[in-house]
Short mmCIF file of N, CA, C and O in Angstrom, two decimals:
data_model
loop_
_atom_site.label_atom_id
_atom_site.label_comp_id
_atom_site.label_asym_id
_atom_site.label_seq_id
_atom_site.Cartn_x
_atom_site.Cartn_y
_atom_site.Cartn_z
N ALA A 1 50.51 37.22 32.05
CA ALA A 1 50.56 37.36 32.92
C ALA A 1 49.17 37.46 33.58
O ALA A 1 48.54 36.77 34.44
N ARG A 2 49.15 38.66 33.29
CA ARG A 2 47.31 38.68 34.11
C ARG A 2 46.26 38.12 33.27
O ARG A 2 45.66 37.84 34.20
N ALA A 3 46.76 37.55 32.68
CA ALA A 3 45.17 36.01 32.52
C ALA A 3 45.52 35.38 32.97
O ALA A 3 44.38 34.46 33.69
N VAL A 4 46.31 34.57 32.99
CA VAL A 4 46.65 33.56 34.31
C VAL A 4 46.11 33.59 35.63
O VAL A 4 45.79 32.83 36.74
N GLU A 5 46.57 34.92 35.81
CA GLU A 5 46.42 35.38 37.26
C GLU A 5 44.71 35.50 37.84
O GLU A 5 44.20 35.51 38.62
N SER A 6 44.19 35.47 36.72
CA SER A 6 42.83 36.26 36.62
C SER A 6 41.79 35.22 36.26
O SER A 6 40.65 35.07 36.54
N ALA A 7 42.21 34.30 36.06
CA ALA A 7 41.37 33.32 35.60
C ALA A 7 40.39 32.67 36.48
O ALA A 7 40.69 32.74 38.09
N GLU A 8 39.52 32.43 36.50
CA GLU A 8 38.47 31.89 37.13
C GLU A 8 38.44 30.32 37.76
O GLU A 8 37.85 29.76 38.54
N GLN A 9 39.35 29.06 36.88
CA GLN A 9 39.14 28.00 36.56
C GLN A 9 39.87 27.78 38.21
O GLN A 9 41.14 28.86 38.17
N ASP A 10 39.76 26.39 38.24
CA ASP A 10 40.68 26.03 39.56
C ASP A 10 42.15 25.34 38.74
O ASP A 10 42.94 25.65 39.58
N VAL A 11 42.03 25.23 38.11
CA VAL A 11 43.23 24.70 37.12
C VAL A 11 43.55 25.44 35.51
O VAL A 11 42.61 25.37 34.54
N VAL A 12 44.74 25.51 35.86
CA VAL A 12 44.89 25.93 34.29
C VAL A 12 46.38 25.66 33.58
O VAL A 12 47.33 25.44 34.62
N ALA A 13 46.28 24.97 32.23
CA ALA A 13 48.06 24.45 32.03
C ALA A 13 47.97 25.31 31.29
O ALA A 13 47.43 26.10 30.01
N ILE A 14 49.32 26.08 31.36
CA ILE A 14 49.90 26.86 30.40
C ILE A 14 51.56 25.59 29.04
O ILE A 14 52.27 25.28 30.79
N VAL A 15 51.72 26.35 28.07
CA VAL A 15 52.58 25.42 27.52
C VAL A 15 53.03 26.25 27.10
O VAL A 15 52.99 27.16 26.56
N GLY A 16 54.92 26.86 26.70
CA GLY A 16 55.52 27.47 26.21
C GLY A 16 56.50 27.08 25.79
O GLY A 16 56.99 26.19 26.28
N HIS A 17 57.23 28.29 25.38
CA HIS A 17 59.06 28.05 25.06
C HIS A 17 59.38 29.08 25.92
O HIS A 17 59.04 30.61 25.92
N GLU A 18 60.76 28.86 26.33
CA GLU A 18 61.66 29.43 26.36
C GLU A 18 62.09 31.19 25.55
O GLU A 18 62.02 31.21 24.69
N PRO A 19 62.35 31.99 26.24
CA PRO A 19 62.23 32.15 27.18
C PRO A 19 61.14 32.85 28.45
O PRO A 19 61.51 32.36 28.85
N ASP A 20 60.29 32.72 27.45
CA ASP A 20 59.01 33.65 28.11
C ASP A 20 58.85 32.44 29.17
O ASP A 20 57.44 32.68 30.70
N PHE A 21 58.63 31.15 28.84
CA PHE A 21 58.00 30.25 29.75
C PHE A 21 58.57 30.01 31.19
O PHE A 21 58.21 30.13 31.77
N SER A 22 59.83 30.31 31.38
CA SER A 22 60.31 30.77 32.35
C SER A 22 60.52 31.89 32.91
O SER A 22 60.15 32.28 34.38
N GLU A 23 60.02 33.21 32.15
CA GLU A 23 60.18 34.45 32.98
C GLU A 23 58.07 33.98 33.50
O GLU A 23 58.19 35.04 34.45
N LEU A 24 57.63 33.64 32.69
CA LEU A 24 56.25 33.97 33.41
C LEU A 24 55.93 32.84 34.92
O LEU A 24 55.42 33.21 35.85
N ALA A 25 57.08 31.55 34.49
CA ALA A 25 57.20 30.55 35.67
C ALA A 25 57.09 31.84 36.84
O ALA A 25 57.40 32.46 38.21
N GLY A 26 58.93 32.90 36.81
CA GLY A 26 59.32 33.55 37.81
C GLY A 26 58.58 34.51 38.30
O GLY A 26 58.19 34.53 39.47
N HIS A 27 57.33 34.82 37.47
CA HIS A 27 56.44 36.10 37.31
C HIS A 27 55.72 35.57 38.19
O HIS A 27 55.00 35.87 39.75
N LEU A 28 55.08 34.67 38.37
CA LEU A 28 54.12 33.58 38.33
C LEU A 28 54.55 33.65 40.17
O LEU A 28 53.39 32.68 41.24
N LEU A 29 55.84 33.21 40.38
CA LEU A 29 56.15 32.70 42.02
C LEU A 29 56.60 33.99 43.02
O LEU A 29 57.03 33.14 43.83
N GLY A 30 57.17 35.00 42.14
CA GLY A 30 57.56 36.01 42.66
C GLY A 30 58.79 36.12 42.71
O GLY A 30 58.94 36.72 43.41
N ALA A 31 59.28 35.56 42.08
CA ALA A 31 60.73 35.04 42.36
C ALA A 31 61.27 35.99 40.71
O ALA A 31 61.00 37.12 40.16
N ASP A 32 62.25 36.85 41.23
CA ASP A 32 63.44 38.46 40.60
C ASP A 32 63.61 37.25 39.28
O ASP A 32 63.85 36.01 38.90
N ALA A 33 64.05 38.62 38.87
CA ALA A 33 63.85 38.16 36.96
C ALA A 33 65.41 36.89 36.88
O ALA A 33 66.11 37.43 37.53
N GLY A 34 65.18 36.62 36.39
CA GLY A 34 66.22 35.20 36.20
C GLY A 34 66.71 33.84 37.05
O GLY A 34 67.29 33.35 36.53
N ARG A 35 66.18 33.38 38.12
CA ARG A 35 65.84 33.69 39.18
C ARG A 35 64.96 31.64 38.26
O ARG A 35 65.54 30.37 38.90
N VAL A 36 64.23 32.40 37.69
CA VAL A 36 63.62 30.12 37.29
C VAL A 36 64.03 30.04 35.74
O VAL A 36 64.11 30.86 34.99
N GLN A 37 64.73 28.88 35.66
CA GLN A 37 64.67 28.44 34.74
C GLN A 37 64.42 26.73 34.01
O GLN A 37 64.65 26.17 34.97
N MET A 38 63.58 26.91 33.05
CA MET A 38 62.92 26.14 32.66
C MET A 38 64.16 25.23 31.82
O MET A 38 64.13 26.53 31.25
N LYS A 39 63.89 23.85 31.66
CA LYS A 39 64.98 22.98 30.57
C LYS A 39 63.66 23.07 29.46
O LYS A 39 62.19 22.71 29.82
N LYS A 40 64.00 22.88 28.10
CA LYS A 40 62.75 22.27 27.46
C LYS A 40 62.03 21.34 27.64
O LYS A 40 63.44 20.00 27.32
N GLY A 41 61.36 21.19 27.73
CA GLY A 41 59.76 20.11 27.65
C GLY A 41 59.98 20.11 29.22
O GLY A 41 59.26 19.08 29.67
N GLY A 42 60.08 20.34 30.46
CA GLY A 42 60.31 20.42 31.63
C GLY A 42 58.79 20.90 32.19
O GLY A 42 57.78 21.71 31.36
N VAL A 43 58.65 20.34 33.34
CA VAL A 43 56.86 20.30 33.51
C VAL A 43 56.71 21.54 35.41
O VAL A 43 57.83 20.95 36.09
N ALA A 44 56.23 23.06 35.19
CA ALA A 44 55.63 23.11 36.51
C ALA A 44 54.83 23.49 37.00
O ALA A 44 53.75 23.48 36.30
N CYS A 45 54.60 22.93 37.91
CA CYS A 45 52.65 22.83 39.23
C CYS A 45 52.72 23.98 39.87
O CYS A 45 53.59 23.95 40.19
N ILE A 46 52.29 25.37 39.41
CA ILE A 46 52.22 26.26 40.18
C ILE A 46 50.95 26.12 41.02
O ILE A 46 49.87 26.83 40.10
N ARG A 47 50.26 26.50 42.49
CA ARG A 47 49.34 26.51 43.10
C ARG A 47 49.13 28.43 42.43
O ARG A 47 50.02 29.60 43.10
N LEU A 48 48.08 28.91 42.66
CA LEU A 48 47.88 30.50 42.57
C LEU A 48 47.02 30.27 43.46
O LEU A 48 46.70 30.41 44.15
N CYS A 49 47.97 31.99 44.37
CA CYS A 49 47.06 32.13 45.65
C CYS A 49 46.33 33.52 44.74
O CYS A 49 46.29 34.49 43.51
N PRO A 50 45.49 34.43 45.83
CA PRO A 50 44.94 35.20 45.85
C PRO A 50 46.25 36.88 45.35
O PRO A 50 47.25 36.36 45.62
N PRO A 51 44.81 37.21 44.77
CA PRO A 51 46.05 38.54 43.81
C PRO A 51 47.04 39.42 44.73
O PRO A 51 45.88 39.54 46.31
N GLY A 52 47.95 39.82 44.41
CA GLY A 52 49.02 40.32 45.41
C GLY A 52 49.41 39.09 46.14
O GLY A 52 50.97 39.74 47.39
N GLN A 53 49.56 38.57 46.08
CA GLN A 53 50.55 37.00 46.55
C GLN A 53 51.28 36.12 45.53
O GLN A 53 50.41 35.92 43.88
N ARG A 54 52.25 36.09 46.34
CA ARG A 54 53.31 35.25 44.78
C ARG A 54 52.06 33.50 45.36
O ARG A 54 52.00 33.08 45.95
N GLY A 55 53.08 32.71 43.33
CA GLY A 55 52.05 31.44 44.17
C GLY A 55 53.13 30.60 44.73
O GLY A 55 54.05 30.53 45.28
N GLU A 56 52.77 28.67 44.51
CA GLU A 56 54.10 27.95 44.81
C GLU A 56 53.92 27.06 44.46
O GLU A 56 53.05 26.49 43.47
N LEU A 57 54.74 26.85 43.69
CA LEU A 57 55.82 25.78 43.31
C LEU A 57 55.57 24.89 44.22
O LEU A 57 55.29 23.79 45.91
N GLN A 58 54.54 23.53 43.59
CA GLN A 58 53.70 22.18 43.81
C GLN A 58 55.24 21.08 43.70
O GLN A 58 55.27 20.27 44.53
N PHE A 59 55.46 21.14 42.23
CA PHE A 59 56.38 20.46 41.52
C PHE A 59 57.54 20.62 40.41
O PHE A 59 56.53 21.86 39.46
N LEU A 60 58.16 20.66 40.20
CA LEU A 60 59.07 20.66 38.73
C LEU A 60 59.53 19.48 38.31
O LEU A 60 60.79 18.69 39.20
N LEU A 61 59.49 18.98 36.88
CA LEU A 61 59.82 17.49 36.86
C LEU A 61 60.73 18.44 35.02
O LEU A 61 60.28 19.79 34.59
N THR A 62 62.31 17.88 35.68
CA THR A 62 62.96 17.75 34.17
C THR A 62 62.31 16.87 33.32
O THR A 62 62.05 15.69 33.51
N PRO A 63 62.95 16.42 32.15
CA PRO A 63 62.98 16.13 30.89
C PRO A 63 64.05 14.84 31.91
O PRO A 63 62.74 13.64 31.14
N ARG A 64 64.55 14.44 32.39
CA ARG A 64 64.86 13.50 31.95
C ARG A 64 64.12 12.82 33.37
O ARG A 64 64.53 11.47 33.58
N MET A 65 63.76 13.35 34.18
CA MET A 65 62.77 12.74 35.11
C MET A 65 61.67 11.93 34.74
O MET A 65 61.30 11.13 35.49
N MET A 66 61.26 12.62 33.69
CA MET A 66 60.14 12.02 32.46
C MET A 66 60.43 11.10 31.83
O MET A 66 59.46 10.08 30.80
N ARG A 67 61.57 10.16 31.47
CA ARG A 67 61.90 9.27 31.22
C ARG A 67 61.56 8.34 31.74
O ARG A 67 61.99 7.93 32.68
#
């Protein structure tokens, strides 16, 4: 999570597996543990905000939406 939060690029793409992917998304969004549940093959776009602020969910796509 620290590597993502300190990235100097405008855009960062992360690929992962459960349960770590949901935990990372939740951490970046400032959500309580277990609140974010990604489906296998899902995609989330999170705008990273300045340090100390939570990220902002731009969109969330489920595998079914991408068929």
